[in-house]
mmCIF file of C-alpha atoms in Angstrom:
data_model
loop_
_atom_site.group_PDB
_atom_site.id
_atom_site.type_symbol
_atom_site.label_atom_id
_atom_site.label_comp_id
_atom_site.label_asym_id
_atom_site.label_seq_id
_atom_site.Cartn_x
_atom_site.Cartn_y
_atom_site.Cartn_z
ATOM 1 C CA MET A 1 -11.570 40.584 -27.287
ATOM 2 C CA ASN A 2 -14.037 39.962 -24.707
ATOM 3 C CA GLU A 3 -12.173 36.763 -23.435
ATOM 4 C CA LEU A 4 -8.942 38.678 -23.122
ATOM 5 C CA ASP A 5 -10.892 41.446 -21.094
ATOM 6 C CA ALA A 6 -12.282 38.914 -18.734
ATOM 7 C CA PHE A 7 -8.891 37.246 -18.286
ATOM 8 C CA LEU A 8 -7.248 40.426 -17.426
ATOM 9 C CA ALA A 9 -9.901 41.397 -15.206
ATOM 10 C CA LEU A 10 -9.698 37.960 -13.185
ATOM 11 C CA ALA A 11 -5.895 38.389 -13.151
ATOM 12 C CA GLY A 12 -6.135 41.827 -11.809
ATOM 13 C CA MET A 13 -8.301 40.489 -9.044
ATOM 14 C CA LEU A 14 -5.983 37.682 -8.129
ATOM 15 C CA ALA A 15 -3.121 40.002 -8.148
ATOM 16 C CA THR A 16 -4.599 42.694 -5.902
ATOM 17 C CA ASN A 17 -6.152 40.369 -3.304
ATOM 18 C CA PRO A 18 -3.823 40.864 -0.288
ATOM 19 C CA ARG A 19 -4.814 37.121 0.992
ATOM 20 C CA THR A 20 -3.516 35.707 -2.405
ATOM 21 C CA VAL A 21 -0.406 37.976 -2.583
ATOM 22 C CA VAL A 22 0.612 37.477 0.872
ATOM 23 C CA LEU A 23 0.164 33.483 0.332
ATOM 24 C CA PHE A 24 1.932 33.312 -2.860
ATOM 25 C CA VAL A 25 4.934 35.266 -1.698
ATOM 26 C CA LEU A 26 5.210 33.283 1.624
ATOM 27 C CA LEU A 27 4.923 29.962 -0.262
ATOM 28 C CA VAL A 28 7.697 30.965 -2.558
ATOM 29 C CA VAL A 29 9.876 32.254 0.146
ATOM 30 C CA ALA A 30 9.183 28.829 2.145
ATOM 31 C CA ALA A 31 10.103 26.811 -1.043
ATOM 32 C CA VAL A 32 13.311 28.653 -1.491
ATOM 33 C CA LEU A 33 14.304 28.357 2.329
ATOM 34 C CA ASP A 34 13.412 24.800 2.266
ATOM 35 C CA VAL A 35 15.724 24.088 -0.766
ATOM 36 C CA ARG A 36 18.636 26.258 0.830
ATOM 37 C CA HIS A 37 18.517 25.228 4.455
ATOM 38 C CA GLN A 38 16.286 22.197 4.583
ATOM 39 C CA ARG A 39 13.816 23.843 6.931
ATOM 40 C CA ILE A 40 10.898 26.396 6.852
ATOM 41 C CA PRO A 41 11.241 28.922 9.801
ATOM 42 C CA ASN A 42 8.475 29.434 12.233
ATOM 43 C CA TRP A 43 8.668 33.330 11.600
ATOM 44 C CA LEU A 44 7.317 32.417 8.240
ATOM 45 C CA THR A 45 4.594 30.140 9.035
ATOM 46 C CA MET A 46 3.538 31.557 12.191
ATOM 47 C CA GLY A 47 3.641 35.201 10.797
ATOM 48 C CA GLY A 48 1.603 34.102 7.795
ATOM 49 C CA LEU A 49 -0.940 32.199 10.243
ATOM 50 C CA ALA A 50 -1.482 35.216 12.391
ATOM 51 C CA PHE A 51 -1.856 37.358 9.136
ATOM 52 C CA GLY A 52 -4.276 35.029 7.811
ATOM 53 C CA LEU A 53 -6.316 34.922 10.979
ATOM 54 C CA GLY A 54 -6.306 38.495 11.659
ATOM 55 C CA TYR A 55 -7.055 39.597 7.979
ATOM 56 C CA SER A 56 -10.203 37.409 8.301
ATOM 57 C CA VAL A 57 -11.453 39.285 11.307
ATOM 58 C CA PHE A 58 -11.593 42.442 9.257
ATOM 59 C CA VAL A 59 -12.069 41.229 5.561
ATOM 60 C CA PRO A 60 -14.389 37.824 5.969
ATOM 61 C CA PHE A 61 -13.863 35.419 2.951
ATOM 62 C CA TRP A 62 -17.442 36.256 2.039
ATOM 63 C CA GLY A 63 -20.725 36.818 4.113
ATOM 64 C CA ASP A 64 -20.090 35.641 7.596
ATOM 65 C CA HIS A 65 -17.196 33.490 6.758
ATOM 66 C CA GLY A 66 -14.501 35.053 8.764
ATOM 67 C CA ILE A 67 -12.265 34.025 11.383
ATOM 68 C CA LEU A 68 -13.731 30.736 12.071
ATOM 69 C CA TRP A 69 -13.411 29.939 8.389
ATOM 70 C CA ALA A 70 -9.667 30.681 8.499
ATOM 71 C CA LEU A 71 -9.287 28.600 11.495
ATOM 72 C CA ALA A 72 -11.223 25.635 9.957
ATOM 73 C CA GLY A 73 -8.805 25.868 6.763
ATOM 74 C CA ALA A 74 -5.832 26.029 9.035
ATOM 75 C CA GLY A 75 -7.135 23.223 11.055
ATOM 76 C CA ALA A 76 -7.812 21.025 8.081
ATOM 77 C CA GLY A 77 -4.303 21.805 6.578
ATOM 78 C CA PHE A 78 -2.498 21.048 9.978
ATOM 79 C CA ALA A 79 -4.658 17.918 10.315
ATOM 80 C CA VAL A 80 -3.809 16.322 7.062
ATOM 81 C CA LEU A 81 -0.187 16.743 7.291
ATOM 82 C CA PHE A 82 0.248 16.052 10.777
ATOM 83 C CA PRO A 83 0.067 12.228 10.564
ATOM 84 C CA LEU A 84 2.786 12.439 7.831
ATOM 85 C CA TRP A 85 4.969 14.203 10.362
ATOM 86 C CA LEU A 86 4.024 11.444 13.017
ATOM 87 C CA LEU A 87 5.550 8.955 10.390
ATOM 88 C CA ARG A 88 8.422 11.314 9.984
ATOM 89 C CA LEU A 89 7.643 11.445 6.195
ATOM 90 C CA THR A 90 7.409 15.396 6.199
ATOM 91 C CA GLY A 91 8.886 17.919 8.443
ATOM 92 C CA ALA A 92 7.148 19.869 11.066
ATOM 93 C CA GLY A 93 7.803 23.033 8.988
ATOM 94 C CA ASP A 94 5.690 21.426 6.261
ATOM 95 C CA VAL A 95 2.839 20.884 8.602
ATOM 96 C CA LYS A 96 2.875 24.431 9.706
ATOM 97 C CA LEU A 97 3.346 25.949 6.369
ATOM 98 C CA MET A 98 -0.110 24.044 5.211
ATOM 99 C CA ALA A 99 -1.843 25.370 8.229
ATOM 100 C CA MET A 100 -0.698 28.932 7.177
ATOM 101 C CA ALA A 101 -1.999 28.345 3.787
ATOM 102 C CA GLY A 102 -5.383 27.012 5.149
ATOM 103 C CA SER A 103 -5.741 30.261 7.213
ATOM 104 C CA LEU A 104 -5.432 32.343 4.075
ATOM 105 C CA LEU A 105 -7.313 30.151 1.668
ATOM 106 C CA GLY A 106 -9.993 29.140 4.171
ATOM 107 C CA LEU A 107 -12.151 26.129 4.498
ATOM 108 C CA GLN A 108 -13.525 25.862 0.990
ATOM 109 C CA ALA A 109 -10.126 26.170 -0.963
ATOM 110 C CA ILE A 110 -7.621 24.212 1.458
ATOM 111 C CA PRO A 111 -8.929 20.685 -0.022
ATOM 112 C CA LEU A 112 -7.888 21.607 -3.537
ATOM 113 C CA ALA A 113 -4.623 22.754 -2.201
ATOM 114 C CA LEU A 114 -3.894 19.847 -0.557
ATOM 115 C CA ILE A 115 -4.695 17.538 -3.448
ATOM 116 C CA GLY A 116 -2.721 19.761 -5.713
ATOM 117 C CA SER A 117 0.287 19.650 -3.281
ATOM 118 C CA PHE A 118 0.301 15.736 -2.945
ATOM 119 C CA ALA A 119 0.156 15.645 -6.741
ATOM 120 C CA ALA A 120 2.916 18.045 -7.137
ATOM 121 C CA GLY A 121 4.772 16.030 -4.416
ATOM 122 C CA GLY A 122 4.574 12.987 -6.292
ATOM 123 C CA ALA A 123 5.807 14.567 -9.574
ATOM 124 C CA CYS A 124 8.620 16.262 -7.728
ATOM 125 C CA ALA A 125 9.599 12.773 -6.077
ATOM 126 C CA ILE A 126 9.878 11.078 -9.318
ATOM 127 C CA ALA A 127 11.708 13.992 -10.741
ATOM 128 C CA PHE A 128 14.109 14.058 -7.852
ATOM 129 C CA ALA A 129 14.661 10.419 -8.102
ATOM 130 C CA LEU A 130 15.332 10.570 -11.780
ATOM 131 C CA ALA A 131 17.669 13.214 -11.541
ATOM 132 C CA HIS A 132 19.615 11.258 -8.996
ATOM 133 C CA ARG A 133 19.345 8.123 -10.920
ATOM 134 C CA ASN A 134 17.372 6.345 -7.964
ATOM 135 C CA LEU A 135 14.113 5.708 -9.290
ATOM 136 C CA ARG A 136 14.116 1.886 -8.769
ATOM 137 C CA VAL A 137 15.180 2.569 -5.210
ATOM 138 C CA MET A 138 12.368 5.010 -4.623
ATOM 139 C CA LEU A 139 9.801 2.557 -5.966
ATOM 140 C CA GLY A 140 11.220 -0.188 -3.715
ATOM 141 C CA ASN A 141 11.131 2.244 -0.579
ATOM 142 C CA VAL A 142 7.567 3.054 -1.561
ATOM 143 C CA MET A 143 6.558 -0.654 -1.758
ATOM 144 C CA ARG A 144 8.366 -1.317 1.509
ATOM 145 C CA ILE A 145 6.496 1.728 3.391
ATOM 146 C CA LEU A 146 3.055 0.502 1.888
ATOM 147 C CA HIS A 147 3.874 -3.168 2.861
ATOM 148 C CA LEU A 148 5.317 -2.518 6.298
ATOM 149 C CA GLY A 149 2.684 0.085 7.123
ATOM 150 C CA GLY A 150 -0.130 -2.158 6.007
ATOM 151 C CA ILE A 151 1.110 -4.805 8.229
ATOM 152 C CA ALA A 152 1.642 -2.730 11.088
ATOM 153 C CA VAL A 153 -2.093 -1.250 10.797
ATOM 154 C CA ALA A 154 -3.360 -4.598 10.426
ATOM 155 C CA ALA A 155 -1.709 -5.814 13.593
ATOM 156 C CA GLY A 156 -2.637 -2.637 15.485
ATOM 157 C CA VAL A 157 0.958 -1.525 16.402
ATOM 158 C CA PRO A 158 2.328 1.869 15.938
ATOM 159 C CA VAL A 159 3.718 2.615 12.372
ATOM 160 C CA ARG A 160 7.474 3.098 12.701
ATOM 161 C CA ILE A 161 9.022 3.139 9.159
ATOM 162 C CA ALA A 162 12.287 4.638 8.579
ATOM 163 C CA THR A 163 12.488 6.688 5.641
ATOM 164 C CA THR A 164 16.141 7.448 5.566
ATOM 165 C CA GLY A 165 19.308 4.938 5.873
ATOM 166 C CA TYR A 166 19.959 2.228 3.506
ATOM 167 C CA GLY A 167 18.708 2.614 0.073
ATOM 168 C CA SER A 168 17.600 6.367 0.763
ATOM 169 C CA VAL A 169 16.988 8.234 -2.264
ATOM 170 C CA GLY A 170 17.653 11.591 -0.357
ATOM 171 C CA ARG A 171 15.545 14.106 1.033
ATOM 172 C CA LEU A 172 13.067 16.118 -1.141
ATOM 173 C CA PRO A 173 12.378 19.741 0.316
ATOM 174 C CA TYR A 174 8.575 19.462 0.633
ATOM 175 C CA GLY A 175 8.171 22.927 0.622
ATOM 176 C CA VAL A 176 8.520 22.995 -3.044
ATOM 177 C CA PRO A 177 5.627 20.731 -3.781
ATOM 178 C CA LEU A 178 3.703 22.450 -1.277
ATOM 179 C CA ALA A 179 4.037 25.728 -2.852
ATOM 180 C CA LEU A 180 3.856 24.595 -6.564
ATOM 181 C CA GLY A 181 0.650 22.539 -5.826
ATOM 182 C CA THR A 182 -1.088 25.416 -3.690
ATOM 183 C CA ILE A 183 -0.334 28.150 -6.017
ATOM 184 C CA THR A 184 -1.319 26.184 -9.051
ATOM 185 C CA THR A 185 -4.782 24.928 -7.492
ATOM 186 C CA THR A 186 -5.375 28.351 -6.412
ATOM 187 C CA VAL A 187 -4.840 30.102 -9.772
ATOM 188 C CA ALA A 188 -6.668 27.290 -11.541
ATOM 189 C CA ALA A 189 -9.683 27.656 -9.311
ATOM 190 C CA HIS A 190 -9.635 31.341 -9.687
ATOM 191 C CA PHE A 191 -9.897 31.117 -13.364
ATOM 192 C CA GLY A 192 -12.749 28.633 -13.197
ATOM 193 C CA PHE A 193 -10.495 25.644 -14.334
ATOM 194 C CA LEU A 194 -11.311 23.567 -11.157
#
């Protein structure tokens, strides 16, 4: 019975933490909007970012880790996804969504959320390709992107790889894996699994 009590106490702490509740709600709403409308609106990402930064002024993550910790988390989330936007592999809303998540998670938790989001992105891409019976095309596209990207980097020229057109598998709403990966890693870390 002790383990159940500990589990319920941890679950209660997670469910009553305003940062976590706001983060999870905004991530789910972003995923739904991305699936329905193929975009994540600025009011959601910028509103969540403002809440994360503002809340950290009054309620630091711990000790003196307040606004600067939230800014660093937002910056890390933005910095990791921004190059993918430059390569047109993700949308601007996805970049802003990860910055918002970083402001609510702080610098200590955003790396796990990013790793979880990329893992969920890979799983969702495979599931998406399988559902559309395009796994072979998707794998060919991945090989082409790696090949041409490697050549461009080695030659010192800007990487410009088209991700749509002939042989395109379709567009995966990346808000879904961002939400899945961030929520999963946050819950797993809270319960001590990561």
